[in-house]
Short mmCIF file of C-alpha atoms in Angstrom, two decimals:
data_model
loop_
_atom_site.label_atom_id
_atom_site.label_comp_id
_atom_site.label_asym_id
_atom_site.label_seq_id
_atom_site.Cartn_x
_atom_site.Cartn_y
_atom_site.Cartn_z
CA MET A 1438 126.35 58.19 179.72
CA THR A 1439 127.25 55.64 177.12
CA PRO A 1440 127.46 52.22 178.70
CA MET A 1441 130.85 50.42 178.63
CA HIS A 1442 131.06 47.17 176.82
CA GLY A 1443 133.46 44.28 176.45
CA THR A 1444 136.47 43.96 178.69
CA THR A 1445 139.31 46.27 179.42
CA ALA A 1446 142.57 45.57 177.62
CA ALA A 1447 144.88 44.01 180.17
CA GLY A 1448 147.22 46.41 181.92
CA GLY A 1449 144.66 49.22 181.79
CA GLY A 1450 143.58 51.32 178.84
CA PRO A 1451 140.26 51.75 177.01
CA TRP A 1452 137.43 49.19 177.34
CA LEU A 1453 137.53 47.15 174.11
CA SER A 1454 135.65 44.00 173.00
CA PRO A 1455 137.57 40.78 172.19
CA GLU A 1456 137.14 41.63 168.50
CA GLU A 1457 138.62 45.14 168.95
CA ARG A 1458 141.49 43.69 170.85
CA ALA A 1459 142.17 41.13 168.07
CA ALA A 1460 142.06 43.90 165.45
CA ARG A 1461 144.57 45.89 167.50
CA GLY A 1462 146.91 42.99 167.49
CA LYS A 1463 146.59 42.32 163.72
CA GLY A 1464 147.03 46.01 163.12
CA ALA A 1465 150.36 45.78 164.98
CA ARG A 1466 151.75 43.82 162.11
CA LYS A 1467 152.02 46.94 160.15
CA ARG A 1468 154.16 48.58 162.71
CA ALA A 1469 156.29 45.36 163.16
CA PRO A 1470 155.91 42.64 160.50
CA ARG A 1471 156.30 39.31 162.03
CA SER A 1472 159.02 38.17 159.53
CA GLY A 1473 160.96 41.29 160.62
CA HIS A 1474 161.78 39.82 164.02
CA GLU A 1475 164.57 37.89 162.49
CA GLU A 1476 166.53 41.08 162.26
CA TYR A 1477 169.44 41.82 164.48
CA ALA A 1478 172.29 44.16 163.63
CA ALA A 1479 174.79 45.16 166.35
CA PRO A 1480 175.13 48.93 166.90
CA ALA A 1481 178.16 50.53 165.24
CA ARG A 1482 179.83 51.46 168.53
CA ARG A 1483 179.26 48.55 170.87
CA ASP A 1484 181.50 47.57 173.82
CA PRO A 1485 180.00 44.65 175.64
CA VAL A 1486 182.81 44.62 178.30
CA ALA A 1487 182.09 48.32 179.09
CA VAL A 1488 178.44 47.46 179.80
CA ILE A 1489 179.59 44.82 182.33
CA GLU A 1490 182.07 47.03 183.83
CA ARG A 1491 179.47 49.79 184.47
CA GLN A 1492 177.39 47.18 186.41
CA SER A 1493 180.46 46.08 188.29
CA ALA A 1494 181.20 49.64 189.52
CA THR A 1495 178.33 49.51 191.89
CA ARG A 1496 179.13 45.99 193.28
CA LEU A 1497 181.41 44.57 195.93
CA ALA A 1498 184.74 44.90 194.49
CA GLU A 1499 186.20 41.81 196.02
CA LEU A 1500 183.47 39.76 194.24
CA VAL A 1501 183.69 41.32 190.81
CA PRO A 1502 186.55 39.01 189.68
CA VAL A 1503 184.45 36.03 190.66
CA ARG A 1504 181.67 37.32 188.34
CA TYR A 1505 184.12 37.60 185.44
CA GLY A 1506 185.58 34.21 186.24
CA ARG A 1507 182.09 32.66 185.95
CA MET A 1508 181.34 34.58 182.66
CA ILE A 1509 184.47 33.44 180.90
CA GLU A 1510 183.88 29.80 181.38
CA SER A 1511 181.59 29.47 178.31
CA PRO A 1512 179.36 31.41 175.92
CA PHE A 1513 176.36 30.13 177.87
CA ARG A 1514 177.74 31.29 181.28
CA PHE A 1515 178.52 34.63 179.52
CA PHE A 1516 175.02 34.92 178.30
CA ARG A 1517 173.65 34.34 181.77
CA GLY A 1518 175.49 37.33 183.06
CA ALA A 1519 174.79 39.53 179.96
CA ALA A 1520 171.12 40.57 180.40
CA ALA A 1521 172.17 44.21 180.24
CA ILE A 1522 174.00 43.76 176.97
CA MET A 1523 171.05 42.01 175.36
CA ALA A 1524 168.59 44.58 176.74
CA ALA A 1525 170.48 47.27 174.85
CA ASP A 1526 170.61 45.12 171.75
CA LEU A 1527 166.79 44.34 171.85
CA ALA A 1528 166.01 48.04 172.14
CA GLY A 1529 166.93 48.35 168.48
CA THR A 1530 164.86 45.39 167.27
CA PRO A 1531 161.25 45.41 165.87
CA ASP A 1532 158.58 46.16 168.49
CA SER A 1533 154.88 45.47 167.97
CA GLY A 1534 153.96 48.03 170.61
CA LEU A 1535 152.13 45.45 172.79
CA ARG A 1536 153.38 45.41 176.44
CA VAL A 1537 153.45 42.84 179.16
CA GLN A 1538 155.25 42.42 182.48
CA LEU A 1539 158.62 41.12 181.37
CA CYS A 1540 160.76 38.72 183.40
CA GLY A 1541 163.72 40.60 181.81
CA ASP A 1542 166.04 37.55 181.98
CA ALA A 1543 163.97 34.65 180.50
CA HIS A 1544 166.81 32.26 179.70
CA VAL A 1545 166.30 28.56 180.01
CA LEU A 1546 167.92 28.26 183.51
CA ASN A 1547 165.48 30.68 185.00
CA PHE A 1548 162.67 28.12 184.39
CA ARG A 1549 162.52 25.53 187.17
CA LEU A 1550 160.49 23.58 189.71
CA LEU A 1551 159.15 25.49 192.74
CA GLY A 1552 156.83 24.71 195.65
CA SER A 1553 153.51 26.40 195.95
CA PRO A 1554 151.95 27.41 199.23
CA GLU A 1555 149.59 24.61 198.95
CA ARG A 1556 152.67 22.18 198.74
CA ASN A 1557 152.38 21.32 195.07
CA LEU A 1558 155.24 21.31 192.74
CA LEU A 1559 155.02 23.72 189.82
CA PHE A 1560 157.12 24.52 186.79
CA ASP A 1561 157.48 28.31 186.53
CA LEU A 1562 159.80 31.25 186.03
CA ASN A 1563 162.18 31.85 189.00
CA ASP A 1564 164.32 34.94 188.51
CA PHE A 1565 162.80 38.46 188.38
CA ASP A 1566 165.68 40.79 189.14
CA GLU A 1567 165.14 42.58 185.92
CA THR A 1568 161.36 42.56 185.76
CA LEU A 1569 159.56 45.61 184.28
CA PRO A 1570 156.79 46.23 181.81
CA GLY A 1571 158.03 46.21 178.17
CA PRO A 1572 157.72 44.48 174.70
CA TRP A 1573 156.68 40.86 175.15
CA GLU A 1574 158.96 39.92 172.25
CA TRP A 1575 162.06 40.62 174.35
CA ASP A 1576 161.47 37.69 176.77
CA VAL A 1577 160.68 35.32 173.87
CA LYS A 1578 163.91 36.37 172.12
CA ARG A 1579 165.99 35.87 175.16
CA LEU A 1580 164.56 32.41 175.67
CA ALA A 1581 165.13 31.47 171.99
CA ALA A 1582 168.70 32.73 172.06
CA SER A 1583 169.41 30.81 175.27
CA LEU A 1584 168.26 27.57 173.62
CA VAL A 1585 170.52 28.00 170.66
CA ILE A 1586 173.58 28.83 172.86
CA ALA A 1587 172.89 25.81 175.21
CA ALA A 1588 172.30 23.57 172.14
CA ARG A 1589 175.59 24.68 170.54
CA GLU A 1590 177.50 23.84 173.74
CA ASN A 1591 175.89 20.35 173.58
CA GLY A 1592 177.13 19.90 170.02
CA PHE A 1593 173.67 19.83 168.38
CA ASP A 1594 173.67 20.35 164.59
CA ASP A 1595 171.84 23.21 162.75
CA ALA A 1596 168.74 21.20 162.06
CA GLU A 1597 168.40 20.12 165.73
CA ARG A 1598 168.84 23.64 167.03
CA ALA A 1599 166.30 24.96 164.41
CA ARG A 1600 163.68 22.50 165.62
CA ILE A 1601 164.29 23.24 169.22
CA VAL A 1602 163.79 26.96 168.81
CA ARG A 1603 160.73 26.54 166.45
CA CYS A 1604 159.06 24.26 168.87
CA ALA A 1605 159.63 26.58 171.90
CA VAL A 1606 158.37 29.61 170.06
CA ARG A 1607 155.44 27.68 168.51
CA SER A 1608 154.56 26.47 172.02
CA TYR A 1609 154.49 30.19 173.24
CA ARG A 1610 152.37 31.17 170.18
CA GLU A 1611 149.84 28.33 170.42
CA TRP A 1612 149.42 28.72 174.11
CA MET A 1613 148.92 32.47 173.81
CA ARG A 1614 146.27 31.72 171.34
CA ARG A 1615 144.66 29.30 173.74
CA PHE A 1616 144.82 31.74 176.61
CA ALA A 1617 143.21 34.37 174.35
CA THR A 1618 140.04 32.19 174.25
CA MET A 1619 139.91 31.59 178.10
CA ARG A 1620 138.24 33.55 180.81
CA ASN A 1621 140.32 35.81 182.88
CA LEU A 1622 140.08 33.69 186.11
CA ASP A 1623 141.00 30.52 184.08
CA VAL A 1624 144.16 32.27 182.78
CA TRP A 1625 145.04 33.29 186.39
CA TYR A 1626 144.69 29.83 187.68
CA ALA A 1627 146.54 28.08 184.84
CA ARG A 1628 149.79 26.34 185.78
CA VAL A 1629 152.20 23.40 184.96
CA ASP A 1630 152.25 21.03 187.88
CA ALA A 1631 153.98 17.78 188.60
CA ASP A 1632 151.16 15.69 187.14
CA ARG A 1633 151.31 17.59 183.88
CA LEU A 1634 155.16 17.16 183.80
CA ARG A 1635 154.73 13.39 184.23
CA THR A 1636 152.11 13.35 181.39
CA VAL A 1637 154.47 15.37 179.08
CA ALA A 1638 157.36 13.01 179.93
CA ALA A 1639 155.27 9.90 179.25
CA GLU A 1640 154.11 11.23 175.90
CA ALA A 1641 157.18 12.87 174.50
CA LEU A 1642 160.35 11.30 176.17
CA ARG A 1643 162.09 7.99 175.98
CA ALA A 1644 162.78 5.81 179.10
CA ARG A 1645 165.90 7.75 179.98
CA GLY A 1646 164.20 11.12 179.82
CA ARG A 1647 161.17 9.94 181.86
CA ARG A 1648 163.60 8.61 184.55
CA ARG A 1649 165.27 12.04 184.70
CA VAL A 1650 161.98 13.80 185.12
CA ALA A 1651 160.89 11.37 187.90
CA ASP A 1652 164.30 11.93 189.66
CA THR A 1653 164.11 15.69 189.35
CA LEU A 1654 160.56 15.72 190.71
CA GLU A 1655 161.64 13.57 193.68
CA LYS A 1656 164.73 15.67 194.29
CA ALA A 1657 162.80 18.90 194.36
CA ARG A 1658 160.64 17.80 197.25
CA GLY A 1659 163.77 17.31 199.44
CA ARG A 1660 165.20 20.64 198.62
CA ASP A 1661 163.78 22.81 201.41
CA SER A 1662 164.89 24.69 204.53
CA LEU A 1663 165.40 21.51 206.43
CA GLN A 1664 167.70 20.12 203.77
CA ALA A 1665 169.61 23.46 203.45
CA PHE A 1666 169.87 23.50 207.28
CA GLY A 1667 171.64 20.19 207.24
CA ARG A 1668 174.04 20.97 204.40
CA LEU A 1669 174.86 24.66 205.09
CA THR A 1670 175.14 24.83 208.82
CA GLU A 1671 177.02 23.00 211.68
CA VAL A 1672 176.98 23.11 215.49
CA VAL A 1673 179.71 25.51 216.87
CA ARG A 1674 180.11 25.59 220.69
CA GLY A 1675 176.50 24.48 221.00
CA GLU A 1676 175.10 26.92 218.49
CA ARG A 1677 174.05 26.47 214.87
CA ARG A 1678 176.23 28.46 212.41
CA PHE A 1679 176.73 28.64 208.69
CA ILE A 1680 179.54 26.80 207.24
CA ALA A 1681 182.15 28.84 205.32
CA VAL A 1682 182.52 27.90 201.65
CA PRO A 1683 185.35 29.67 199.81
CA TYR A 1684 183.95 32.36 197.44
CA LEU A 1685 180.31 31.25 197.96
CA ILE A 1686 179.42 31.56 201.60
CA THR A 1687 181.17 33.76 204.15
CA PRO A 1688 179.75 33.88 207.65
CA VAL A 1689 179.32 37.36 209.05
CA ALA A 1690 181.74 36.36 211.84
CA ASP A 1691 184.49 36.01 209.10
CA LEU A 1692 183.72 39.28 207.32
CA LEU A 1693 184.33 42.03 209.81
CA PRO A 1694 186.19 42.68 213.14
CA ASP A 1695 183.99 42.13 216.28
CA ARG A 1696 182.65 45.68 216.70
CA GLU A 1697 181.76 46.24 213.05
CA ARG A 1698 180.34 42.78 212.87
CA GLY A 1699 178.00 43.61 215.74
CA VAL A 1700 176.71 46.52 213.90
CA LEU A 1701 176.17 44.50 210.74
CA GLU A 1702 174.42 41.77 212.59
CA GLN A 1703 171.99 44.22 214.10
CA GLU A 1704 171.39 45.76 210.71
CA ILE A 1705 170.38 42.38 209.26
CA ARG A 1706 168.20 41.65 212.29
CA ASP A 1707 166.51 45.09 211.58
CA LEU A 1708 166.27 44.18 207.92
CA ILE A 1709 164.31 41.02 208.79
CA ASP A 1710 162.00 43.00 211.09
CA ARG A 1711 161.22 45.68 208.58
CA TYR A 1712 160.80 43.42 205.66
CA GLY A 1713 158.13 41.55 207.67
CA ARG A 1714 155.99 44.67 207.25
CA SER A 1715 155.77 44.01 203.49
CA LEU A 1716 154.14 40.61 204.14
CA PRO A 1717 150.35 39.99 204.49
CA PRO A 1718 149.30 39.97 208.16
CA GLU A 1719 149.06 36.20 208.48
CA ARG A 1720 152.51 35.69 207.12
CA ARG A 1721 153.94 38.45 209.12
CA HIS A 1722 152.47 36.66 212.21
CA LEU A 1723 154.26 33.46 211.07
CA LEU A 1724 157.55 35.15 210.54
CA LYS A 1725 157.39 36.58 214.14
CA GLN A 1726 157.38 33.01 215.45
CA PHE A 1727 161.01 32.63 214.23
CA THR A 1728 164.24 33.89 215.71
CA VAL A 1729 167.36 35.06 213.90
CA VAL A 1730 170.26 32.70 214.77
CA ASP A 1731 172.95 33.35 212.28
CA MET A 1732 173.73 35.06 208.93
CA ALA A 1733 176.24 34.92 206.12
CA ARG A 1734 177.02 36.56 202.73
CA LYS A 1735 176.23 34.46 199.83
CA VAL A 1736 177.50 34.67 196.18
CA VAL A 1737 174.64 33.84 193.79
CA GLY A 1738 174.22 33.23 190.11
CA VAL A 1739 176.36 34.72 187.35
CA GLY A 1740 174.90 38.10 186.45
CA SER A 1741 174.19 38.82 190.27
CA VAL A 1742 177.64 38.13 191.50
CA GLY A 1743 178.96 41.14 193.38
CA THR A 1744 175.47 42.39 194.53
CA ARG A 1745 174.92 42.10 198.26
CA CYS A 1746 173.21 38.86 199.13
CA TRP A 1747 172.60 37.66 202.69
CA ILE A 1748 171.34 34.26 203.98
CA VAL A 1749 169.67 34.46 207.40
CA LEU A 1750 169.16 31.30 209.59
CA LEU A 1751 165.98 31.48 211.81
CA THR A 1752 164.65 28.83 214.13
CA GLY A 1753 161.02 28.37 215.23
CA ARG A 1754 159.61 25.83 217.72
CA ASP A 1755 163.06 24.50 218.48
CA GLY A 1756 166.56 24.09 216.95
CA ARG A 1757 165.14 21.48 214.49
CA ASP A 1758 162.58 23.87 213.11
CA PRO A 1759 164.64 26.00 210.63
CA LEU A 1760 163.81 28.74 208.20
CA ILE A 1761 166.46 30.09 205.91
CA LEU A 1762 165.77 33.37 204.12
CA GLN A 1763 167.82 34.94 201.33
CA ALA A 1764 167.96 38.72 201.27
CA LYS A 1765 169.10 39.88 197.81
CA GLU A 1766 170.02 43.41 196.77
CA ALA A 1767 167.72 44.78 194.15
CA GLY A 1768 169.22 47.44 191.76
CA GLU A 1769 167.63 49.18 188.86
CA SER A 1770 166.51 46.78 186.16
CA VAL A 1771 168.68 46.62 183.17
CA LEU A 1772 165.54 47.22 181.04
CA ALA A 1773 164.91 50.64 182.62
CA ALA A 1774 167.12 52.55 180.33
CA HIS A 1775 165.13 51.31 177.33
CA VAL A 1776 161.53 51.00 178.60
CA GLY A 1777 161.41 53.57 181.49
CA ALA A 1778 161.87 53.50 185.20
CA SER A 1779 159.72 51.41 187.62
CA GLU A 1780 156.59 52.85 188.97
CA HIS A 1781 157.33 51.36 192.37
CA ALA A 1782 158.91 53.29 195.27
CA THR A 1783 161.76 50.80 195.75
CA GLN A 1784 163.42 48.28 193.49
CA GLY A 1785 162.70 45.46 195.94
CA GLU A 1786 158.95 46.13 195.55
CA ARG A 1787 159.40 46.18 191.82
CA VAL A 1788 160.91 42.71 191.84
CA VAL A 1789 158.27 41.34 194.27
CA ALA A 1790 155.36 42.94 192.38
CA GLY A 1791 156.62 41.58 188.99
CA GLN A 1792 157.10 38.13 190.50
CA ARG A 1793 153.70 37.98 192.00
CA LEU A 1794 152.15 39.07 188.73
CA MET A 1795 154.00 36.58 186.56
CA GLN A 1796 154.27 33.44 188.72
CA ALA A 1797 151.45 31.03 189.05
CA ALA A 1798 152.15 30.74 192.81
CA GLY A 1799 154.74 32.43 194.93
CA ASP A 1800 156.79 31.89 198.05
CA ILE A 1801 154.90 32.72 201.19
CA PHE A 1802 157.87 34.70 202.54
CA LEU A 1803 158.37 36.81 199.44
CA GLY A 1804 158.77 40.53 200.44
CA TRP A 1805 160.92 43.58 200.27
CA THR A 1806 162.52 46.37 202.31
CA ARG A 1807 164.91 49.34 202.03
CA GLU A 1808 167.89 49.45 204.46
CA GLU A 1809 170.78 51.77 205.21
CA GLY A 1810 174.18 49.92 205.25
CA ILE A 1811 177.02 50.41 207.60
CA ASP A 1812 178.52 52.61 204.88
CA GLY A 1813 175.59 55.07 205.19
CA CYS A 1814 174.12 54.09 201.65
CA GLU A 1815 170.52 53.11 201.35
CA ARG A 1816 169.90 49.81 199.36
CA ASP A 1817 166.81 47.92 198.31
CA PHE A 1818 166.35 44.17 199.03
CA TYR A 1819 163.87 41.48 198.39
CA LEU A 1820 163.63 38.37 200.50
CA ARG A 1821 162.37 34.80 199.97
CA GLN A 1822 163.22 31.28 201.17
CA LEU A 1823 166.52 30.09 200.10
CA ARG A 1824 165.11 26.78 199.08
CA ASP A 1825 161.53 25.77 198.82
CA TRP A 1826 161.19 22.62 196.74
CA LYS A 1827 163.50 24.08 194.04
CA ALA A 1828 165.04 22.07 191.33
CA ILE A 1829 166.34 22.73 187.89
CA ALA A 1830 166.94 20.75 184.69
CA ASP A 1831 170.44 21.39 183.40
CA PRO A 1832 170.53 21.85 179.62
CA ALA A 1833 174.04 20.42 179.50
CA ASP A 1834 172.56 17.03 180.34
CA MET A 1835 169.88 17.12 177.62
CA VAL A 1836 169.71 15.35 174.33
CA PRO A 1837 167.94 17.15 171.45
CA ARG A 1838 164.61 15.60 172.08
CA GLY A 1839 164.81 16.51 175.79
CA MET A 1840 165.76 20.12 175.06
CA ARG A 1841 162.86 20.47 172.56
CA VAL A 1842 160.34 19.21 175.17
CA PHE A 1843 161.92 21.47 177.82
CA GLY A 1844 161.76 24.43 175.43
CA GLU A 1845 158.11 23.76 174.77
CA LEU A 1846 157.34 23.81 178.45
CA CYS A 1847 159.35 27.12 178.76
CA GLY A 1848 157.33 28.55 175.92
CA GLU A 1849 154.02 27.62 177.47
CA THR A 1850 155.05 28.93 180.92
CA LEU A 1851 156.21 32.22 179.41
CA ALA A 1852 153.07 32.63 177.43
CA ARG A 1853 150.93 32.05 180.69
CA ALA A 1854 153.11 34.60 182.65
CA HIS A 1855 152.67 37.16 179.80
CA ALA A 1856 148.92 36.46 179.46
CA ARG A 1857 148.35 37.40 183.05
CA SER A 1858 149.58 40.93 182.65
CA GLY A 1859 149.39 41.88 178.88
CA ASP A 1860 146.63 41.87 176.27
CA ARG A 1861 146.73 38.10 175.44
CA ILE A 1862 144.07 38.54 172.76
CA ALA A 1863 146.04 41.18 170.88
CA ILE A 1864 149.30 39.25 171.22
CA ALA A 1865 147.61 36.09 169.92
CA ALA A 1866 146.07 37.94 166.99
CA TYR A 1867 149.50 39.45 166.20
CA LEU A 1868 151.07 36.05 166.24
CA GLY A 1869 148.43 34.28 164.13
CA GLY A 1870 147.97 30.62 163.37
CA GLY A 1871 150.97 30.26 161.05
CA ASP A 1872 154.68 29.86 161.79
CA VAL A 1873 155.93 33.17 160.43
CA PHE A 1874 157.05 34.35 163.87
CA ASP A 1875 158.53 30.97 164.80
CA ARG A 1876 160.82 30.90 161.85
CA ALA A 1877 161.85 34.52 162.32
CA LEU A 1878 162.92 33.80 165.78
CA GLU A 1879 164.77 30.67 164.62
CA ARG A 1880 166.95 32.94 162.53
CA PHE A 1881 167.21 35.73 165.15
CA ALA A 1882 168.36 33.20 167.77
CA GLU A 1883 171.17 31.91 165.60
CA ARG A 1884 172.31 35.46 164.71
CA TYR A 1885 172.26 36.52 168.38
CA ALA A 1886 174.09 33.32 169.43
CA ASP A 1887 176.89 34.35 166.92
CA ARG A 1888 176.88 37.82 168.53
CA ASN A 1889 177.07 36.27 172.03
CA GLU A 1890 180.13 34.25 171.08
CA ARG A 1891 181.92 37.27 169.93
CA ASP A 1892 181.03 39.12 173.15
CA HIS A 1893 182.30 36.19 175.17
CA GLN A 1894 185.56 36.38 173.14
CA ALA A 1895 185.76 40.09 173.90
CA LEU A 1896 185.65 39.40 177.68
CA LEU A 1897 188.25 36.66 177.31
CA GLU A 1898 190.56 39.25 175.54
CA ALA A 1899 189.86 41.86 178.24
CA VAL A 1900 190.92 39.36 180.94
CA ALA A 1901 194.04 38.36 178.89
CA ASP A 1902 194.91 42.06 178.46
CA GLY A 1903 194.50 42.92 182.07
CA ARG A 1904 191.57 45.24 181.45
CA VAL A 1905 189.48 43.24 183.94
CA ALA A 1906 190.60 40.73 186.52
CA ALA A 1907 189.02 37.21 186.82
CA VAL A 1908 189.29 34.42 189.33
CA PRO A 1909 188.06 30.91 189.00
CA ALA A 1910 184.56 30.52 190.41
#
């Protein structure tokens, strides 16, 4: 038997040495020249509103107008809800043939502060509804386009936008090249923590920006189940109940008549019980120490509006020991039509597996289940804590320097997430030490931002024509 040598290419495949993996990456330039990534041409027959309508057909009809209401607010809000449109567009762009676990929706607002199980603050990706294995370029292109769209809304000029995108993509490229030289375990343990953020702020931001970073870090530590408990619940006849917020939070008691409500409440209790089986034994034991107290329907995000999402209040030692879980419906990824279906048995497991693979550290209550609804239809869900030291930097509040630094952090974080699942050596070799890819994505991002503005206008016209109905969010 011939002895194996080197290390396996990430994600499986033949055993290759680092040199062979690097050669594979450089060879991919023939398949897809790096400069070619600037290309974007819309398909001849392209109806962005039809794509959104097809998604809406499977969602709660009474919430679909809320989704449209959010998407018409601005090109950036539209972009947040248009992951399916961009997935179809990206399917026609150059592809190096190198695969990673994709976030699938890597726009700037899906990078934020999160709490690790060790109670450290980390900067990481947060939304994995669309995660699937696919071309690594797709996440980078969605990030780059989102930066241009956000920068346009802030009134940044052409040169400022170009620098922001180039810096973000350069950060991705340089960090991927750094990860390519690291041991597997060192890549796995890599993360951006609060100390690193303070250092970056001190070195790259002015006084105002440093204060914003410090305030955001402080704010994040206060955003947990206890804080949500105080803001989202009230005492009603001696019992804790969720507070109704029009369009956003609807207690189960307000959704259905008494008899049907009782059936739904039991369904959600059963959902919590069955979801617990997807957790590791020690966390399943912890979950069993909590008791379900109340539940409500919640409207989340932009692209997710209309999917079924529940928040569930549980209490532990006493009424001042809360845990609030979010159970979110998981449908098929918008990427599946272009990269193939998930290998997992349920869509909830697909989301959880992708999140665990890409994040540096995850929510201890992250899990999944499949449930039959009161309408007899089976649906997949994934669950996590509603708030666990989460905070976000709003691009609308950023000056050019701040957005550039934020984009660099996003690029680094995305590179680390991709390096955990893909062949980081091949991708690094493909990217190379020059800025050919960086400049190609600068041009791609501007072109796609133009396309996004036209798509946003198409939705505005569809609302004006009565094709779709929208209500203010």
